[in-house]
Structure formats: C-alpha cells, structure tokens
Short mmCIF file of C-alpha atoms in Angstrom, two decimals:
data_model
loop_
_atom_site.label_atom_id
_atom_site.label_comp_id
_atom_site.label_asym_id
_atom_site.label_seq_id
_atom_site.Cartn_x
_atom_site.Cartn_y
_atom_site.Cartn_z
CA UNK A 1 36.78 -86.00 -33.56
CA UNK A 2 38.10 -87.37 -30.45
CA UNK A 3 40.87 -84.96 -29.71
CA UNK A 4 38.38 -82.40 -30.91
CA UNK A 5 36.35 -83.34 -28.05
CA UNK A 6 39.01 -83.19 -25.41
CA UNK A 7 40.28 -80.17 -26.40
CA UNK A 8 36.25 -78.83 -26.07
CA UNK A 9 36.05 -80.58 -22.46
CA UNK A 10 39.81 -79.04 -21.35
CA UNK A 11 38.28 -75.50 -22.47
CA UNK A 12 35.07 -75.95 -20.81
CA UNK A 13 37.08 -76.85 -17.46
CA UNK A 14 39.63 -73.77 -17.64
CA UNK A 15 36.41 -71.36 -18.16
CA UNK A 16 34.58 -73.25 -15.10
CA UNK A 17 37.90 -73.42 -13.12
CA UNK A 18 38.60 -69.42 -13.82
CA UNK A 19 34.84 -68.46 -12.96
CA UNK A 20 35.01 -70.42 -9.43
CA UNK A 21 38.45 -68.50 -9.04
CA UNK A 22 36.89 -65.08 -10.16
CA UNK A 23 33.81 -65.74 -7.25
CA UNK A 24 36.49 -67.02 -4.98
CA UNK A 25 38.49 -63.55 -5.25
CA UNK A 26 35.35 -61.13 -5.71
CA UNK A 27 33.77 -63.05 -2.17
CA UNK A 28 37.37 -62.57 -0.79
CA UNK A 29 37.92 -58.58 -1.57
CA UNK A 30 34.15 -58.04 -0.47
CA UNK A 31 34.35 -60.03 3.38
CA UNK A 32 34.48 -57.31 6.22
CA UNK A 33 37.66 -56.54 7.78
CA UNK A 34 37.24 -56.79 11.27
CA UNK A 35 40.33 -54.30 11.69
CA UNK A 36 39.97 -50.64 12.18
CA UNK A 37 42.26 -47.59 11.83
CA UNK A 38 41.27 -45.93 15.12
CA UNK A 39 44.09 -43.13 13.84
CA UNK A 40 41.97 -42.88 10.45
CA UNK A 41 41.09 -38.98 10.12
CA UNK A 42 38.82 -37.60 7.03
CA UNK A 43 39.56 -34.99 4.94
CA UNK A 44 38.67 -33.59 1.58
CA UNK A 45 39.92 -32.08 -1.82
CA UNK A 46 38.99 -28.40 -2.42
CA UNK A 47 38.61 -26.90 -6.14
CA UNK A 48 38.14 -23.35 -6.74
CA UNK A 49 37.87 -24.18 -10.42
CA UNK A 50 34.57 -27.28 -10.10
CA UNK A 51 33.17 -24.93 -7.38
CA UNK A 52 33.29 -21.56 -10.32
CA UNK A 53 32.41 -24.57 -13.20
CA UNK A 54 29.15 -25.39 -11.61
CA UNK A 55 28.37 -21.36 -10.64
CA UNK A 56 29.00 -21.54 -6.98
CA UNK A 57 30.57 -19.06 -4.86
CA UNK A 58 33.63 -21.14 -4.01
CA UNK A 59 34.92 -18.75 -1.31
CA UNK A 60 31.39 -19.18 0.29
CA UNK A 61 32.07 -22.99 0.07
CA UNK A 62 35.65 -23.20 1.14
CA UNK A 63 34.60 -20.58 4.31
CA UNK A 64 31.86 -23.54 5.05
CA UNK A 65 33.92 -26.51 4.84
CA UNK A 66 35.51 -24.93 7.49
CA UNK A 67 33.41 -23.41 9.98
CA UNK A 68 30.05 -25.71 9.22
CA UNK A 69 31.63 -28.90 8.68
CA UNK A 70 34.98 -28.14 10.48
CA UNK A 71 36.97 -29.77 8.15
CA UNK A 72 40.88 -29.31 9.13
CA UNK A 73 42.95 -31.77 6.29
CA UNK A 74 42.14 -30.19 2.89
CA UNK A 75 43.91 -30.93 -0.68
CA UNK A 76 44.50 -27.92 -2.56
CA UNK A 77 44.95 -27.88 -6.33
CA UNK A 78 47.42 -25.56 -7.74
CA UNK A 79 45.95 -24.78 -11.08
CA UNK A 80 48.66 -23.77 -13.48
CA UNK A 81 46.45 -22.70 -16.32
CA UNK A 82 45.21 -20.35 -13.67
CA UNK A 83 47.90 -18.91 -12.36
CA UNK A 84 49.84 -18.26 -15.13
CA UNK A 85 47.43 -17.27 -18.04
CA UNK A 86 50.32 -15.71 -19.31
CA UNK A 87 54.29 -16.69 -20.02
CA UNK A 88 55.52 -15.34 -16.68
CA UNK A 89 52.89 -13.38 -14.74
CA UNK A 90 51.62 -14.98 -11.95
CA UNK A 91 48.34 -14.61 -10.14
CA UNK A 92 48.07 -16.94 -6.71
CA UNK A 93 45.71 -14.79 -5.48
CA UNK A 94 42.78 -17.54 -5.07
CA UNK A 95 45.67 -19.81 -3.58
CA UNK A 96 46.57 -17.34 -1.24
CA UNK A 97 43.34 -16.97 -0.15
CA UNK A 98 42.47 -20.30 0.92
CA UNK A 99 45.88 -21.06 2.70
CA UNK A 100 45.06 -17.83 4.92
CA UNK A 101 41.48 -19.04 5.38
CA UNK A 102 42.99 -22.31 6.30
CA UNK A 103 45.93 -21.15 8.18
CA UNK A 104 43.66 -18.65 10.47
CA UNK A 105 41.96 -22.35 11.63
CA UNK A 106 44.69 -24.21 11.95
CA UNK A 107 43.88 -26.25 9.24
CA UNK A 108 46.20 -28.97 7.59
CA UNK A 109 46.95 -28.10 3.29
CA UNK A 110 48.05 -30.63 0.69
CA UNK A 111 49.35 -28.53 -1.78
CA UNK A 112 48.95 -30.04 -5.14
CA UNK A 113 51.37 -29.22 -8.39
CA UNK A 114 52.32 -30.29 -11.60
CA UNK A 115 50.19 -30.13 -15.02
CA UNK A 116 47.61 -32.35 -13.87
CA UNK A 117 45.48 -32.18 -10.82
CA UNK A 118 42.65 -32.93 -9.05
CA UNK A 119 39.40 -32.26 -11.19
CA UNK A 120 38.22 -32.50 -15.20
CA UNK A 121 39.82 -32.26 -17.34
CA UNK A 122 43.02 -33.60 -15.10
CA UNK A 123 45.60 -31.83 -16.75
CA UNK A 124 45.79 -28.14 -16.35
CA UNK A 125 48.14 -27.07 -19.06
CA UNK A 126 47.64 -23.29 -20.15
CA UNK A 127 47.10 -22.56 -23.63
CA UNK A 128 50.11 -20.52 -24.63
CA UNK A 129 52.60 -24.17 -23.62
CA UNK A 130 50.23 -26.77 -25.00
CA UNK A 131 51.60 -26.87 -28.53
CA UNK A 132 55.16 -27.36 -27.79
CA UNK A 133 56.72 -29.98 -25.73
CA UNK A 134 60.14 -28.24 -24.60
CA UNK A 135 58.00 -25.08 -23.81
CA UNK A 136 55.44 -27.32 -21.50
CA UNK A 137 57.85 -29.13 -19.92
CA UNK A 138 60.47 -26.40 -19.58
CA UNK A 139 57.68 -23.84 -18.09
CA UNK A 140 56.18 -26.38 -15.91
CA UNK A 141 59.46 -26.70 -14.06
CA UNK A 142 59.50 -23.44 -14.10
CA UNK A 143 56.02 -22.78 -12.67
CA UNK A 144 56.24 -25.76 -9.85
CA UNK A 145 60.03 -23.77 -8.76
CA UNK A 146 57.60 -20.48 -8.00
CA UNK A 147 54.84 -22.23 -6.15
CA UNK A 148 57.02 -24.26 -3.94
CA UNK A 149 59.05 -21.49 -3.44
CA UNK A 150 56.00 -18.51 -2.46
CA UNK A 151 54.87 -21.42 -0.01
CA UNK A 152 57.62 -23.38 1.40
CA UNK A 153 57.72 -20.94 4.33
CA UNK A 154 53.58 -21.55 4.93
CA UNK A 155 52.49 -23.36 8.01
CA UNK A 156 49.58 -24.33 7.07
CA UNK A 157 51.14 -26.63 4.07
CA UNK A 158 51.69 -30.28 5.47
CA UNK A 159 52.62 -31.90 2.97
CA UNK A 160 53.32 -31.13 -1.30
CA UNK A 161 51.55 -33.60 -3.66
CA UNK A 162 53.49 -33.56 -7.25
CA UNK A 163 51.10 -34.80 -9.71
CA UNK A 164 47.80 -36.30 -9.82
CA UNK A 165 47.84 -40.42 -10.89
CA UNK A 166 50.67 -39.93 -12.72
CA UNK A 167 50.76 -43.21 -14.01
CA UNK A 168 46.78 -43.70 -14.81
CA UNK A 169 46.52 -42.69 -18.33
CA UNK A 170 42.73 -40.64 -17.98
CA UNK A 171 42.15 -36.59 -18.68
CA UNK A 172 42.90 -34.62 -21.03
CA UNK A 173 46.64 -34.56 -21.13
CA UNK A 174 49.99 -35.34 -22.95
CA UNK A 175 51.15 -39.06 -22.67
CA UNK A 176 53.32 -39.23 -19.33
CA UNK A 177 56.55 -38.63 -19.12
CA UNK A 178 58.24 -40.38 -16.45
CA UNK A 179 61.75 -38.37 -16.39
CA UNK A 180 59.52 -34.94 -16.65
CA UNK A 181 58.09 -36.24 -13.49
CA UNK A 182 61.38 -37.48 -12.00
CA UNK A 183 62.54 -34.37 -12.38
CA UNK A 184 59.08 -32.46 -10.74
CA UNK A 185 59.61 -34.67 -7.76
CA UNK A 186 63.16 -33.82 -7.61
CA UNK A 187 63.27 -30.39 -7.69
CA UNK A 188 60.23 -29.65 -4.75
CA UNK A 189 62.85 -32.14 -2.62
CA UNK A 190 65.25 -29.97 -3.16
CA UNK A 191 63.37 -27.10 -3.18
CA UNK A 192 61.92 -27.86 0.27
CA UNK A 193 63.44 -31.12 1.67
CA UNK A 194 61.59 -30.60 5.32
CA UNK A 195 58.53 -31.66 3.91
CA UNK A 196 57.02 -34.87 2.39
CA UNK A 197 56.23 -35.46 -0.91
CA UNK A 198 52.88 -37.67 -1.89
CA UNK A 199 52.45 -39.28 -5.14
CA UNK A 200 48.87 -40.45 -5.97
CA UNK A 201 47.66 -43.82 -7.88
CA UNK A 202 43.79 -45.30 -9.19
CA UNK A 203 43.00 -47.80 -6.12
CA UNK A 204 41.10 -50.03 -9.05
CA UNK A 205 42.98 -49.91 -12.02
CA UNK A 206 46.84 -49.66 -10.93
CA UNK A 207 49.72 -51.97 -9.16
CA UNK A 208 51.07 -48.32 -7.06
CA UNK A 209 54.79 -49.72 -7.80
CA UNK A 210 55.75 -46.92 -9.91
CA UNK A 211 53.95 -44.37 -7.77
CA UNK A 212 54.97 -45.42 -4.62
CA UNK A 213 58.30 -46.04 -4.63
CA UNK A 214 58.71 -42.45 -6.01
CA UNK A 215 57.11 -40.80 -2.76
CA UNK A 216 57.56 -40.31 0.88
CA UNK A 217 53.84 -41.11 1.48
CA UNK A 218 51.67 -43.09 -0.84
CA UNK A 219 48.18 -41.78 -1.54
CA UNK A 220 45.25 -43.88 -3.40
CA UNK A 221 41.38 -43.87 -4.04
CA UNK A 222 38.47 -46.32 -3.70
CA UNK A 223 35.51 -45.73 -5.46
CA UNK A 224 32.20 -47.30 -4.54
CA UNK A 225 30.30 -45.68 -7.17
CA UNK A 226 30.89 -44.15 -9.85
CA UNK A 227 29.31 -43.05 -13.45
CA UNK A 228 30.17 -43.55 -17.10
CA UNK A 229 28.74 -42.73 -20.06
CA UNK A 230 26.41 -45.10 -21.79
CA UNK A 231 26.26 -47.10 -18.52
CA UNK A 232 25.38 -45.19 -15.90
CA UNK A 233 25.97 -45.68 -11.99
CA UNK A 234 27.32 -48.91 -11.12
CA UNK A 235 29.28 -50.15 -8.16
CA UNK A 236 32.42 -51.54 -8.12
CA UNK A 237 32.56 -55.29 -7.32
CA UNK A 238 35.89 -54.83 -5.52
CA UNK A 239 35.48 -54.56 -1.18
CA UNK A 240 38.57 -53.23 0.80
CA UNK A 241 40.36 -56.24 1.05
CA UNK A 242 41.64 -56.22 -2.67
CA UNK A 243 43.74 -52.54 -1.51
CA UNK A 244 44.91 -54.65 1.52
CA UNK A 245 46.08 -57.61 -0.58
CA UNK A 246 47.71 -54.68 -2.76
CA UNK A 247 49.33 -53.29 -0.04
#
C-alpha cells in the first residue's frame, strides 16, 4: 500500500510538473515580439480552380487583385489535372493568362508544380495516371519538364515552388515519396538553375528539417484560425514565438 502510494504521489507530480511546463511554453510562444521585419512584404496565393469551385469569374478576380488591391507577389498553382486532361496534350492557357496579366504589372510569380498544390483536395493528379504508380510518377516528371521548360524564359516568374508540404501527410493524395520528390527538385535545378527553388512545410504540425534542407528558400504557414469538422473555428494556442524557437 505504501509503494502504491508513492508511485500515486510521483504520478500526480509529473502531471502537475508537465502542466506548469505546458503554461510555461504556451505563455512563452504567445509574448509579443518586440522585433519587426521592416523588409516584410505581403503577398497572396491565386487559384483559378477555388475561384471556378465557388462560381466566380476568376479572371475578374485575378484582374482585381491587381489593379484594386495592387497586389505584386502572387503564388501560382500549376494544376496538372488541368493542364493535361489527357496523356500528352497540354492546355496552359489559364496559366498563360495570368503570367501576362501579371507580367504587364510588373508583378512577382511563384510558380507552383508537382502533383500537389495549393488548394482542396491538395493533390492534383489527373485521372488517366491515378491508378498506376510508374505511370504517375513517370508522367509527373514528365509534366513538371514541360512547365518549367514553356516558362523558364518568363520574367515575371521569381521563383519555382516544387510541391506543396511535401512532408505533411493531408489531401487527397498518394503516400509521399521522398526520392519522387528528390528527383522533382532535381530536375527544375537543372532545368533552370538561375532560379530558386522553395519547398513549403505546416508552421504547426512539422520540424521543416526535411523541407528545408531540400530548398534554396524555405517557405511555411501560421494559422490563427482555422475550421474542422465537428469542432468548428478555434484558434490556435501557438503565438509567433514557437516559429522563432523553430527557426
């Protein structure tokens, strides 16, 4: 009964130790940073396909992020399912589109490719590669070769993004495939070697080790609030200092 009673006391202490450690940290990631990035410039990420999902008129929108809101740094997705609805024929011409839009304003592209990208349901696989590996991961090579190569020679690309969150396993998509991507970021280096490359990770729910050391510039998120099913909005208990202790 004794050691029963320690070993009930030594519990109770390790749960009251870990909860003053949890406030300690959640007080810590939530005090202000007095420090600000002067240099700091927004931007946003455009998609053609949410804008069409929730019946917009997306070249309306893109035209007014533009000229209304005079937004000059915009991530593009490069929908592949899009492109090429069928083995071989291409159509860029909503691509095209927006980097002349964005080119005649001197505007700043992120050109995002790979099978998943920015925007449910993540991965945007078409439906003639989605039942056979080889073919997926054979064509996608394939397909990222043809962007990088109508665009290389754009100015109003800044930088190529390969991949969304590779390594945060959410969306609709095949399990990841780290050489597959290896090989993705290889071959738009080689491809277009003037240019840097950005690989993306979750700001919450990720260390950025894999992702990072994998790109010329690091990219992240930090969401405030968000929604999920059954719960609804909540906000994140996590302030910027848990990205800077990250970091």
């Amino acid at each position: 009964m004794l050691i029963l009673k320690k070993i009930i006391k030594s519990v109770k202490w390790t749960l009251l130790t870990l909860l003053i450690a949890a406030a300690f940290l959640l007080a810590y990631f939530n005090f202000p940073v007095k420090k600000s990035n002067e240099k700091a410039e927004l931007g946003v990420t455009f998609s053609s396909r949410y804008a069409q999902d929730i019946q917009v008129d997306w070249r309306a929108n893109f035209i007014a992020l533009l000229d209304d809101l005079g937004v000059r740094k915009i991530r593009i997705p490069v929908y592949w399912d899009l492109v090429e609805k069928n083995p071989g024929e291409y159509d860029f011409s909503q691509v095209d589109w927006q980097l002349q839009e964005a080119g005649k304003r001197q505007a700043e592209i992120i050109l995002v490719v790979g099978q998943k990208v920015p925007r449910w349901p993540e991965c945007a696989i078409p439906v003639w590669a989605q039942n056979d590996n080889q073919i997926r991961k054979t064509r996608l090579l394939k397909f990222i070769n043809t962007v990088v190569e109508r665009y290389k020679n754009e100015p109003a690309v800044e930088f190529w993004q390969v991949e969304n969150e590779p390594f945060l396993k959410f969306g609709i998509c095949p399990p990841l495939d780290v050489q597959l991507l290896d090989s993705e970021i290889g071959l738009v280096r080689l491809l277009d070697p003037r240019r840097k490359i950005i690989v993306t990770d979750s700001g919450e729910l990720s260390l950025w080790i894999e992702a990072a050391k994998r790109a010329d510039v690091f990219g992240t998120t930090m969401y405030r609030t968000i929604w999920k099913e059954g719960v609804g909005y909540f906000n994140y208990p996590i302030g910027p200092r848990f990205f800077h202790l990250k970091k």
